[in-house]
XYZ file of C-alpha atoms in Angstrom:
666
model
C 2.423 -4.001 40.574
C 1.067 -7.525 40.602
C 2.999 -10.312 38.943
C 1.375 -11.217 35.603
C -0.855 -14.297 35.413
C 0.795 -17.635 34.796
C 1.205 -19.345 31.457
C -1.922 -21.350 32.252
C -3.872 -18.108 32.262
C -2.183 -17.060 29.032
C -3.148 -20.301 27.322
C -6.694 -19.953 28.606
C -7.299 -17.235 26.027
C -5.875 -19.325 23.184
C -9.309 -20.323 21.806
C -10.144 -16.631 21.556
C -7.011 -16.128 19.490
C -8.006 -18.619 16.812
C -5.500 -21.224 17.951
C -5.053 -24.653 16.490
C -6.253 -27.600 18.600
C -3.970 -28.881 21.361
C -1.385 -31.228 19.878
C -2.911 -34.463 21.088
C -3.959 -34.814 17.461
C -1.499 -35.999 14.829
C -0.503 -32.846 13.010
C 2.739 -32.075 11.233
C 5.822 -30.051 12.101
C 6.352 -26.428 11.154
C 8.574 -26.275 8.047
C 10.614 -23.514 6.395
C 8.391 -23.822 3.317
C 5.405 -22.686 5.399
C 6.688 -19.147 4.831
C 4.948 -19.316 1.467
C 1.630 -19.675 3.303
C 2.163 -17.301 6.224
C -0.074 -14.229 6.357
C 1.462 -11.504 8.561
C -1.193 -9.102 9.918
C -0.178 -5.523 10.800
C -1.039 -1.790 10.542
C -4.417 -1.838 12.266
C -6.779 1.157 11.903
C -10.436 1.619 12.842
C -13.141 3.596 11.048
C -14.249 6.890 12.664
C -17.687 5.429 13.422
C -16.151 2.227 14.805
C -18.084 0.116 12.299
C -15.084 -1.397 10.504
C -11.373 -2.094 10.796
C -8.706 -2.086 8.099
C -5.276 -3.664 8.195
C -2.419 -4.980 6.073
C -1.845 -8.661 5.341
C 1.644 -9.436 4.060
C 1.962 -12.588 2.006
C 5.100 -14.297 0.716
C 4.582 -15.116 -2.950
C 6.618 -18.048 -4.212
C 6.202 -17.378 -7.933
C 7.351 -13.742 -7.872
C 9.615 -14.278 -4.820
C 8.281 -11.074 -3.263
C 6.707 -10.048 0.031
C 3.509 -8.120 -0.722
C 1.194 -6.190 1.551
C -2.539 -6.198 0.724
C -5.274 -4.030 2.246
C -8.107 -5.835 4.026
C -11.367 -4.579 5.529
C -13.573 -6.261 8.142
C -16.882 -5.077 9.555
C -17.186 -4.746 13.338
C -19.636 -7.619 13.588
C -17.037 -9.922 12.032
C -19.485 -11.176 9.420
C -17.669 -9.809 6.384
C -13.990 -9.546 5.542
C -12.620 -8.609 2.138
C -9.297 -8.059 0.392
C -9.402 -4.611 -1.210
C -6.088 -4.454 -3.110
C -4.304 -7.016 -5.239
C -1.952 -5.080 -7.502
C 1.436 -4.170 -6.032
C 2.198 -3.828 -2.330
C 0.500 -1.339 -0.008
C 1.139 0.083 3.468
C -0.029 2.807 5.838
C -3.824 2.402 5.729
C -6.022 5.245 7.068
C -9.720 6.030 7.077
C -10.582 9.561 6.046
C -12.295 11.377 8.952
C -15.636 11.410 7.114
C -15.327 7.650 6.626
C -15.739 7.919 2.859
C -12.223 6.913 1.834
C -9.775 4.224 2.827
C -6.324 5.468 1.886
C -2.946 3.785 1.643
C 0.593 4.195 0.318
C 1.779 2.316 -2.745
C 4.326 2.513 -5.566
C 2.262 2.011 -8.721
C 3.458 1.066 -11.255
C 6.302 -0.855 -9.647
C 9.473 1.203 -9.530
C 7.713 4.555 -9.352
C 7.872 6.717 -6.182
C 5.477 5.801 -3.393
C 2.329 7.940 -3.531
C -0.945 8.330 -1.632
C -3.893 6.365 -2.993
C -7.507 6.112 -1.888
C -10.446 3.763 -2.311
C -13.936 5.233 -2.240
C -15.803 2.911 0.125
C -18.904 3.299 -2.038
C -17.093 1.461 -4.844
C -14.636 1.879 -7.678
C -10.944 1.382 -8.295
C -8.153 2.951 -6.196
C -7.357 6.524 -7.207
C -3.987 8.216 -6.850
C -4.406 11.332 -4.701
C -0.875 12.690 -4.603
C 1.081 13.651 -7.694
C 3.681 15.709 -5.858
C 7.347 15.517 -6.795
C 9.017 13.059 -4.466
C 8.125 10.031 -2.376
C 5.465 9.869 0.338
C 6.513 8.048 3.516
C 3.680 9.095 5.852
C 0.531 11.199 5.997
C -2.436 12.442 8.015
C -5.961 13.502 7.007
C -7.470 16.834 8.051
C -10.723 16.559 10.052
C -12.786 17.825 7.098
C -11.089 15.324 4.733
C -10.260 18.120 2.298
C -6.518 18.169 2.938
C -3.766 15.721 3.730
C -0.418 16.462 5.389
C 2.180 14.396 3.536
C 5.618 13.383 4.773
C 7.793 13.543 1.666
C 11.367 13.445 0.496
C 13.062 13.800 -2.856
C 13.992 10.735 -4.884
C 17.088 10.103 -6.936
C 16.909 9.331 -10.629
C 18.371 5.788 -10.795
C 19.523 6.474 -14.351
C 21.576 9.499 -13.284
C 22.942 8.895 -9.766
C 24.762 11.713 -8.017
C 27.365 11.716 -5.251
C 25.831 11.347 -1.790
C 26.600 14.425 0.281
C 26.518 13.508 3.968
C 26.245 16.313 6.537
C 24.407 14.762 9.496
C 25.688 13.548 12.861
C 23.965 10.177 12.510
C 24.324 9.500 8.805
C 23.055 5.931 8.387
C 19.827 4.031 8.946
C 18.783 0.560 7.886
C 16.601 0.594 4.739
C 16.883 4.381 4.468
C 20.584 4.132 3.672
C 22.721 7.270 3.867
C 20.821 10.119 5.516
C 21.592 12.856 3.009
C 19.679 16.109 2.576
C 17.869 14.512 -0.354
C 16.169 11.878 1.781
C 15.424 14.246 4.676
C 11.603 14.283 5.054
C 9.474 17.437 5.181
C 5.756 18.185 5.274
C 3.681 18.999 2.211
C 0.017 20.080 2.258
C -2.132 18.301 -0.327
C -5.525 19.671 -1.425
C -7.548 16.550 -2.123
C -9.993 18.222 -4.506
C -7.432 19.872 -6.792
C -4.329 17.752 -6.161
C -2.321 20.900 -5.435
C 0.820 20.319 -3.335
C 2.375 23.113 -1.286
C 5.398 22.903 0.996
C 4.584 23.320 4.666
C 8.004 22.778 6.278
C 11.367 23.075 4.552
C 14.147 23.700 7.096
C 17.125 21.914 5.460
C 18.621 21.119 8.876
C 15.521 19.269 10.092
C 13.738 16.001 9.436
C 9.959 16.280 9.892
C 7.588 13.353 10.428
C 4.458 11.966 12.105
C 2.001 14.816 11.376
C -1.448 14.829 12.985
C -4.148 17.497 12.603
C -5.806 19.113 15.614
C -9.533 18.313 15.938
C -10.489 21.754 14.579
C -8.118 21.338 11.636
C -6.260 24.579 12.329
C -2.962 23.139 13.556
C -0.687 20.237 12.775
C 1.486 18.635 15.427
C 4.545 16.768 14.190
C 8.022 15.615 15.182
C 10.915 17.757 13.990
C 14.474 16.588 14.565
C 17.656 18.564 13.991
C 20.175 16.602 11.980
C 23.227 18.841 12.177
C 23.665 19.394 15.921
C 25.034 16.567 18.106
C 23.602 18.353 21.142
C 20.092 17.676 19.808
C 20.776 14.007 19.096
C 18.311 11.532 20.528
C 15.528 14.070 21.080
C 12.134 14.607 19.496
C 11.038 18.207 19.150
C 7.254 18.121 19.046
C 6.226 21.103 16.984
C 3.008 22.907 16.059
C 2.369 24.692 12.793
C -0.775 26.308 11.446
C -2.275 24.276 8.607
C -1.498 27.012 6.108
C 1.379 27.577 3.717
C 3.869 30.109 5.032
C 3.053 29.533 8.710
C 5.915 29.606 11.187
C 6.411 26.390 13.203
C 6.433 26.661 17.001
C 8.110 24.136 19.262
C 5.681 22.801 21.848
C 8.171 20.657 23.769
C 11.319 18.583 23.490
C 11.571 15.023 24.792
C 14.012 12.152 24.650
C 13.145 10.043 21.616
C 11.193 6.851 22.384
C 11.321 3.548 20.559
C 8.037 4.153 18.749
C 6.756 7.722 18.769
C 3.042 8.356 18.352
C 1.170 11.665 18.615
C -2.548 11.803 19.491
C -4.766 14.872 20.028
C -7.468 14.735 22.683
C -10.965 15.097 21.166
C -11.272 18.670 22.470
C -7.814 19.684 21.237
C -6.553 20.731 24.664
C -4.020 17.921 25.065
C -1.470 16.172 22.885
C -0.456 12.653 23.891
C 3.044 11.434 23.029
C 5.638 8.864 24.065
C 8.831 9.814 25.863
C 12.138 7.953 25.943
C 15.155 8.395 28.202
C 18.546 10.062 28.104
C 20.989 8.840 25.479
C 23.002 6.798 27.961
C 19.975 4.491 28.257
C 18.906 4.669 24.612
C 19.402 0.939 24.038
C 17.223 0.111 27.065
C 14.246 2.383 26.428
C 10.862 1.832 27.986
C 8.494 4.299 26.315
C 6.455 6.377 28.786
C 3.036 7.808 27.926
C 2.650 11.535 28.586
C 0.324 14.382 27.637
C 1.192 18.016 26.969
C -1.156 20.917 27.541
C -1.752 22.959 24.415
C -0.614 25.698 23.983
C 1.553 25.925 27.149
C 3.518 22.720 26.553
C 3.251 21.708 30.200
C 3.882 17.956 30.388
C 2.191 15.343 32.586
C 3.754 11.864 32.602
C 1.023 9.248 32.938
C 2.809 5.890 33.136
C 6.225 6.675 34.652
C 5.334 4.880 37.900
C 4.241 1.806 35.958
C 7.918 1.015 35.251
C 6.958 -0.781 32.052
C 7.128 0.129 28.374
C 3.862 1.192 26.729
C 2.865 1.417 23.076
C 0.009 2.245 20.702
C -1.839 4.939 22.751
C -5.335 6.003 21.662
C -7.682 8.538 23.292
C -11.136 7.348 24.315
C -13.996 9.020 22.465
C -14.882 11.141 25.520
C -11.263 12.266 26.002
C -11.228 11.229 29.652
C -8.846 8.296 29.265
C -6.202 6.811 26.983
C -5.922 3.162 26.055
C -2.549 1.538 25.298
C -0.634 -1.735 25.504
C 1.826 -2.583 28.302
C 4.916 -4.790 27.920
C 5.158 -6.933 31.027
C 7.251 -10.036 31.767
C 6.502 -12.199 28.732
C 3.124 -10.616 28.017
C 1.765 -7.404 26.484
C -1.673 -6.531 27.789
C -4.157 -3.716 26.994
C -4.699 -1.055 29.647
C -6.372 2.301 30.236
C -5.253 5.346 32.197
C -7.827 7.819 33.515
C -6.518 11.351 33.014
C -8.229 12.877 36.034
C -6.801 10.414 38.556
C -3.859 8.742 36.843
C -5.347 5.347 37.725
C -4.265 2.530 35.389
C -6.670 -0.324 34.681
C -5.899 -3.597 32.956
C -8.450 -4.347 30.224
C -7.947 -8.044 29.456
C -6.341 -11.203 30.882
C -2.931 -12.526 29.947
C -2.169 -12.186 26.247
C 0.142 -10.373 23.826
C -1.281 -7.255 22.161
C 0.856 -5.809 19.357
C -1.290 -2.849 18.245
C -4.412 -1.093 19.511
C -6.903 1.232 17.798
C -10.012 2.955 19.196
C -12.908 4.985 17.790
C -16.529 5.670 18.715
C -16.303 3.532 21.852
C -14.915 0.507 20.003
C -11.424 -0.895 20.571
C -9.694 -3.297 18.194
C -6.343 -5.005 18.761
C -3.809 -7.128 16.982
C -3.100 -10.016 19.346
C -1.399 -13.392 19.370
C -0.674 -16.286 21.712
C 1.783 -19.169 22.005
C -0.337 -21.186 19.608
C -1.701 -18.631 17.129
C -0.134 -15.860 15.020
C -1.281 -12.230 15.059
C -4.908 -11.650 14.061
C -7.463 -8.856 14.467
C -9.856 -8.869 17.428
C -12.546 -6.697 18.922
C -11.831 -6.032 22.600
C -15.140 -6.032 24.473
C -15.490 -6.120 28.263
C -12.142 -7.836 28.745
C -12.709 -10.476 26.088
C -11.481 -10.853 22.522
C -13.788 -11.522 19.596
C -12.086 -12.595 16.332
C -12.381 -10.302 13.329
C -9.848 -12.157 11.144
C -8.508 -15.680 10.732
C -5.868 -15.486 8.013
C -3.635 -18.204 9.469
C -6.192 -20.502 11.062
C -6.269 -23.097 8.278
C -2.488 -23.420 8.104
C -1.968 -23.689 11.860
C -4.772 -26.231 12.166
C -2.477 -28.555 10.195
C 0.412 -28.154 12.627
C 1.302 -29.721 15.934
C 3.110 -27.052 17.944
C 5.296 -27.402 20.989
C 4.061 -26.621 24.495
C 5.285 -23.349 25.996
C 5.918 -23.092 29.736
C 7.160 -20.271 31.944
C 10.456 -20.836 33.746
C 12.313 -18.977 36.505
C 15.770 -19.481 37.977
C 18.680 -17.638 39.619
C 21.618 -16.234 37.716
C 25.199 -16.482 38.917
C 24.906 -13.396 41.136
C 21.497 -14.395 42.505
C 19.349 -12.276 40.179
C 15.908 -13.724 39.448
C 15.611 -14.478 35.720
C 12.466 -15.457 33.807
C 11.859 -17.011 30.426
C 10.044 -19.760 28.580
C 10.786 -23.261 27.432
C 9.188 -24.875 24.393
C 8.846 -28.632 24.601
C 8.496 -30.878 21.539
C 4.897 -31.939 20.825
C 5.667 -35.545 21.803
C 7.609 -34.567 24.916
C 8.111 -37.447 27.345
C 8.882 -36.884 31.014
C 12.209 -38.319 32.101
C 13.831 -38.042 28.680
C 16.622 -35.590 27.912
C 16.424 -33.628 24.663
C 18.903 -31.856 22.410
C 18.420 -28.239 23.459
C 18.778 -24.968 21.594
C 19.189 -21.715 23.503
C 17.568 -19.188 21.144
C 18.310 -15.569 22.116
C 16.033 -12.602 21.448
C 17.382 -9.398 19.903
C 17.385 -5.916 21.333
C 18.727 -5.932 23.984
C 15.474 -4.146 24.852
C 12.402 -6.205 24.146
C 11.617 -9.650 25.489
C 10.715 -13.210 24.712
C 6.943 -13.347 25.081
C 3.930 -15.595 24.661
C 3.268 -14.707 21.035
C 3.751 -16.237 17.615
C 4.460 -13.153 15.520
C 5.224 -13.879 11.854
C 8.168 -11.509 11.523
C 11.132 -12.155 9.243
C 13.064 -12.880 12.413
C 10.797 -13.796 15.303
C 12.175 -15.833 18.202
C 8.792 -17.397 19.137
C 8.351 -18.709 15.592
C 11.941 -19.947 15.453
C 11.578 -21.699 18.802
C 8.511 -23.509 17.491
C 10.412 -24.456 14.339
C 13.030 -26.202 16.467
C 10.528 -27.681 18.931
C 8.332 -29.227 16.250
C 11.433 -30.938 14.871
C 12.207 -32.577 18.207
C 14.424 -30.061 20.004
C 13.858 -28.444 23.361
C 13.924 -24.670 22.754
C 15.008 -22.369 25.567
C 14.187 -18.632 25.799
C 15.786 -16.499 28.498
C 14.762 -12.916 29.231
C 18.240 -11.792 30.146
C 19.133 -8.513 31.853
C 19.172 -5.619 29.411
C 15.744 -6.616 28.094
C 12.536 -4.872 28.986
C 9.402 -6.259 30.619
C 10.912 -6.301 34.110
C 11.433 -2.588 34.730
C 14.086 0.081 34.209
C 16.590 -1.230 36.775
C 16.565 -4.671 35.163
C 17.042 -3.197 31.674
C 19.781 -0.724 32.612
C 21.838 -3.216 34.603
C 24.082 -3.949 31.580
C 24.859 -0.326 30.636
C 28.428 -0.177 29.229
C 28.945 -3.797 30.318
C 27.818 -5.844 27.307
C 28.280 -9.581 27.255
C 28.624 -9.968 31.017
C 25.335 -10.272 32.908
C 23.438 -11.299 29.782
C 25.817 -14.224 29.270
C 25.597 -15.220 32.930
C 21.795 -15.159 32.716
C 21.724 -17.180 29.496
C 24.158 -19.780 30.774
C 22.199 -20.024 34.028
C 19.153 -20.871 31.928
C 21.070 -23.675 30.242
C 22.294 -24.918 33.632
C 18.684 -24.912 34.860
C 17.523 -26.946 31.859
C 20.308 -29.490 32.375
C 19.822 -29.791 36.148
C 16.052 -30.170 35.652
C 16.665 -33.293 33.599
C 15.307 -31.699 30.408
C 18.394 -30.793 28.360
C 20.993 -33.246 27.118
C 24.298 -31.631 28.212
C 26.120 -33.294 25.318
C 23.777 -31.866 22.669
C 23.511 -28.112 23.236
C 23.067 -25.472 20.549
C 22.770 -21.685 20.666
C 21.709 -18.980 18.261
C 19.885 -15.748 17.571
C 19.561 -12.750 15.264
C 20.679 -9.125 15.767
C 21.595 -8.683 19.469
C 20.788 -12.387 19.717
C 23.507 -13.036 17.145
C 25.895 -10.758 19.005
C 25.211 -12.598 22.283
C 25.716 -15.910 20.501
C 29.254 -14.772 19.735
C 29.735 -13.797 23.385
C 28.378 -17.171 24.542
C 30.651 -19.348 22.384
C 33.672 -17.243 23.385
C 32.750 -17.855 27.038
C 31.642 -21.499 27.145
C 32.917 -24.355 24.984
C 30.138 -26.863 25.692
C 27.902 -25.806 22.782
C 28.216 -28.124 19.813
C 26.572 -25.781 17.285
C 25.878 -22.059 16.977
C 23.963 -19.763 14.610
C 24.899 -16.068 14.623
C 22.555 -14.004 12.463
C 23.247 -10.284 11.866
C 25.622 -10.212 14.810
C 29.080 -8.854 15.574
C 32.059 -9.653 17.768
C 34.437 -6.741 17.179
C 32.377 -3.796 18.386
C 35.233 -1.422 17.579
C 34.669 -2.115 13.893
C 30.999 -1.103 14.101
C 31.721 2.518 15.079
C 30.722 4.724 12.137
C 29.661 1.663 10.150
C 26.239 0.973 11.666
C 23.404 3.288 12.796
C 24.162 3.422 16.532
C 26.650 6.262 16.933
C 24.304 8.072 19.369
C 24.242 5.132 21.741
C 27.954 4.380 21.393
C 29.100 7.901 22.234
C 26.667 8.298 25.131
C 26.986 4.835 26.676
C 30.554 3.713 25.973
C 32.217 6.960 24.979
C 34.172 7.376 21.717
C 36.810 4.667 21.140
C 39.710 7.120 21.444
C 38.542 8.023 24.968
C 37.367 4.583 26.113
C 39.666 2.227 24.248
C 39.915 -0.325 27.056
C 36.124 -0.495 27.388
C 35.670 -0.955 23.642
C 38.179 -3.807 23.684
C 36.403 -5.362 26.660
C 33.013 -5.448 24.924
C 34.720 -6.788 21.778
C 36.033 -9.914 23.463
C 34.372 -12.455 21.087
C 36.674 -11.255 18.297
C 39.801 -10.552 20.305
C 39.436 -13.888 22.117
C 38.188 -15.886 19.146
C 40.894 -18.440 19.919
C 38.695 -19.604 22.806
C 35.902 -20.626 20.418
C 35.490 -24.295 19.542
C 31.851 -24.251 18.422
C 31.008 -24.754 14.717
C 29.135 -21.577 13.782
C 26.859 -20.502 10.959
C 27.004 -16.740 10.256
C 24.272 -15.007 8.210
C 23.262 -11.492 7.190
C 22.019 -9.134 4.503
C 24.546 -7.215 2.442
C 22.540 -3.951 2.752
C 22.124 -4.134 6.522
C 22.993 -0.782 8.154
C 21.567 -1.892 11.514
C 24.186 -4.575 12.157
C 26.264 -4.587 8.968
C 27.435 -7.901 7.587
C 31.033 -6.960 8.447
C 30.236 -8.187 11.968
C 29.570 -11.710 10.724
C 32.356 -11.581 8.154
C 35.010 -10.822 10.761
C 33.873 -13.596 13.079
C 33.661 -16.029 10.179
C 37.185 -15.132 9.049
C 38.494 -15.543 12.589
C 37.031 -19.028 12.998
C 38.224 -20.191 9.587
C 41.705 -18.900 10.442
C 41.553 -20.922 13.662
C 40.313 -24.054 11.912
C 36.890 -24.012 13.572
C 34.081 -25.133 11.208
C 32.149 -22.079 9.994
C 29.973 -20.949 7.108
C 28.984 -17.444 6.037
C 25.663 -16.867 4.254
C 25.235 -13.463 2.585
C 21.751 -12.548 1.372
C 22.111 -10.065 -1.508
C 19.888 -6.985 -1.554
C 18.594 -7.657 1.972
C 18.469 -5.378 5.009
C 18.440 -6.256 8.722
C 15.118 -8.037 8.314
C 14.906 -10.245 5.250
C 12.082 -9.678 2.742
C 12.605 -12.127 -0.109
C 10.485 -15.244 0.577
C 12.986 -17.698 -0.891
C 15.675 -16.267 1.409
C 13.414 -16.673 4.440
C 12.820 -20.314 3.502
C 16.534 -20.795 2.836
C 17.524 -19.332 6.197
C 15.166 -21.529 8.196
C 16.219 -24.613 6.244
C 19.852 -23.802 7.067
C 18.929 -23.398 10.742
C 17.535 -26.923 10.873
C 20.304 -28.478 8.792
C 23.085 -26.844 10.816
C 21.688 -27.991 14.146
C 20.958 -31.492 12.887
C 24.463 -31.792 11.439
C 26.157 -30.993 14.749
C 23.600 -32.032 17.389
C 22.314 -35.075 15.544
C 18.778 -35.736 14.453
C 16.471 -35.640 17.494
C 15.237 -39.095 18.370
């Protein structure tokens, strides 16, 4: 396929993305306290007639110290936009198929189980639709809007806790906690008119999710995963069941689980679109492939396998002849369309980063961002974006952001590596700058040309450093996606080797180009970025400061403690069979005596993704060795932080730590 357009082309669409003016004007730097003004846009849906879009805007309230999601609605013309909910936090918006209701999930009053609520678009207050016993975590409307398939699980009485009985192969997940039978989700059929709830699926050995009604309303497709059989680990069983109590489910197909599963019926009900992953050995390097299955035979046709890029957010066109989706590609994420009859794939817009896509009645809306503007809602029309929201425009008009440029260089073994560099707003040619290598998580995923307001988002963090005078370096190391399967899989069972060589080659490039001050280098990241930070400082002593967020160094200690047992067993093998390999990939801890870099370790004490033990062990090792180190534990927080004051605190610590050891940028 063609190489993506240059960064110049990417920045050419910045005005369409509601960007702030170019920083020739005297604006201010991005600050940690700006978290209290950020508005994170997500969960895009479009009305059945295409006349409106709904989405969630998450704000970070200083007074209550809570992150809260509010439901917003915008008309297609972009003339009117309104906030529809103010009490509590909401998620999962959907339009009812008749367009009358706009539904959402919310726990009201606070502390009660999450239930399904709906707003009548003709007016009135939100009304609770579901009064079933348990908590709703997902749902789907029937085509006639008379029924809703709920994804539900039981809830524990906090006043009378019981022992947690664990009987699953993978028994942990971040935010969900221990995966006991009690929290295993099943499907419940809700009659909207009467409020009656009846169980649709109840196999105690299965977890059921992602229901979607067929266009005629007679069947429900959903994902059903066995929890008790290691041989079924890492697979999605896509199942059909008649939309009637007592019906027997029928497996349509089984596929390797993708990163982000999504089921979509074709308008005529003959096809079911889904996303497919890859065998467990490559689970950490997945690039989701779009496929369709014939109903009822289950015959599968892969549509994007030859693309060799990850896809997301598929949506059938109104005529059923094509499917639109977003493609992850070398620092970008563009919208595309595949024609079912020919398999031809067409790019729908120039260089940009699309995070979500929704289509109905011939209209397509996207969530998109650029280097200079956070995620907002846009109408996609004839390859151009038309703004439908501007929640962050006023704030970012105050700021002077750094300039983002594409970079390319050779790694130690000659591999071509790409990335970006963010220059301070007042960058002067010929001057060397204190430089921070900021590493993206994953390893799958990539550093891209976006400014997503996530609780840990490398593009935002790079701008934080750049606007305070640092040069920020982003390297799309091997193991990440965006460059194809071979590039991503090249680090299988060899962690901390090629990634480190690629990252260090990026630093060498920045130094040899006359940009980076070799005496003032810093490194950091969160999640796999924190893990690679530990690898980096155990491999190279030239970094004067490091920040390792939600990382680990002793991978042996993560077995059975985090949520990745499927990947560990398939990729590395169990520790008792592959002891030498486990020790090899744990070298930051077992060779901690090589580390000289002062390091800040951070994490949430409820994190089951990368538990805080990973940071604790590295912290203890460095303190034992007399290397300056601090450990910051955020109570009640998971892998991604939610509490606004903690987000502000973390970013303030980032700046203070780097300034303390690299010096204040001149």
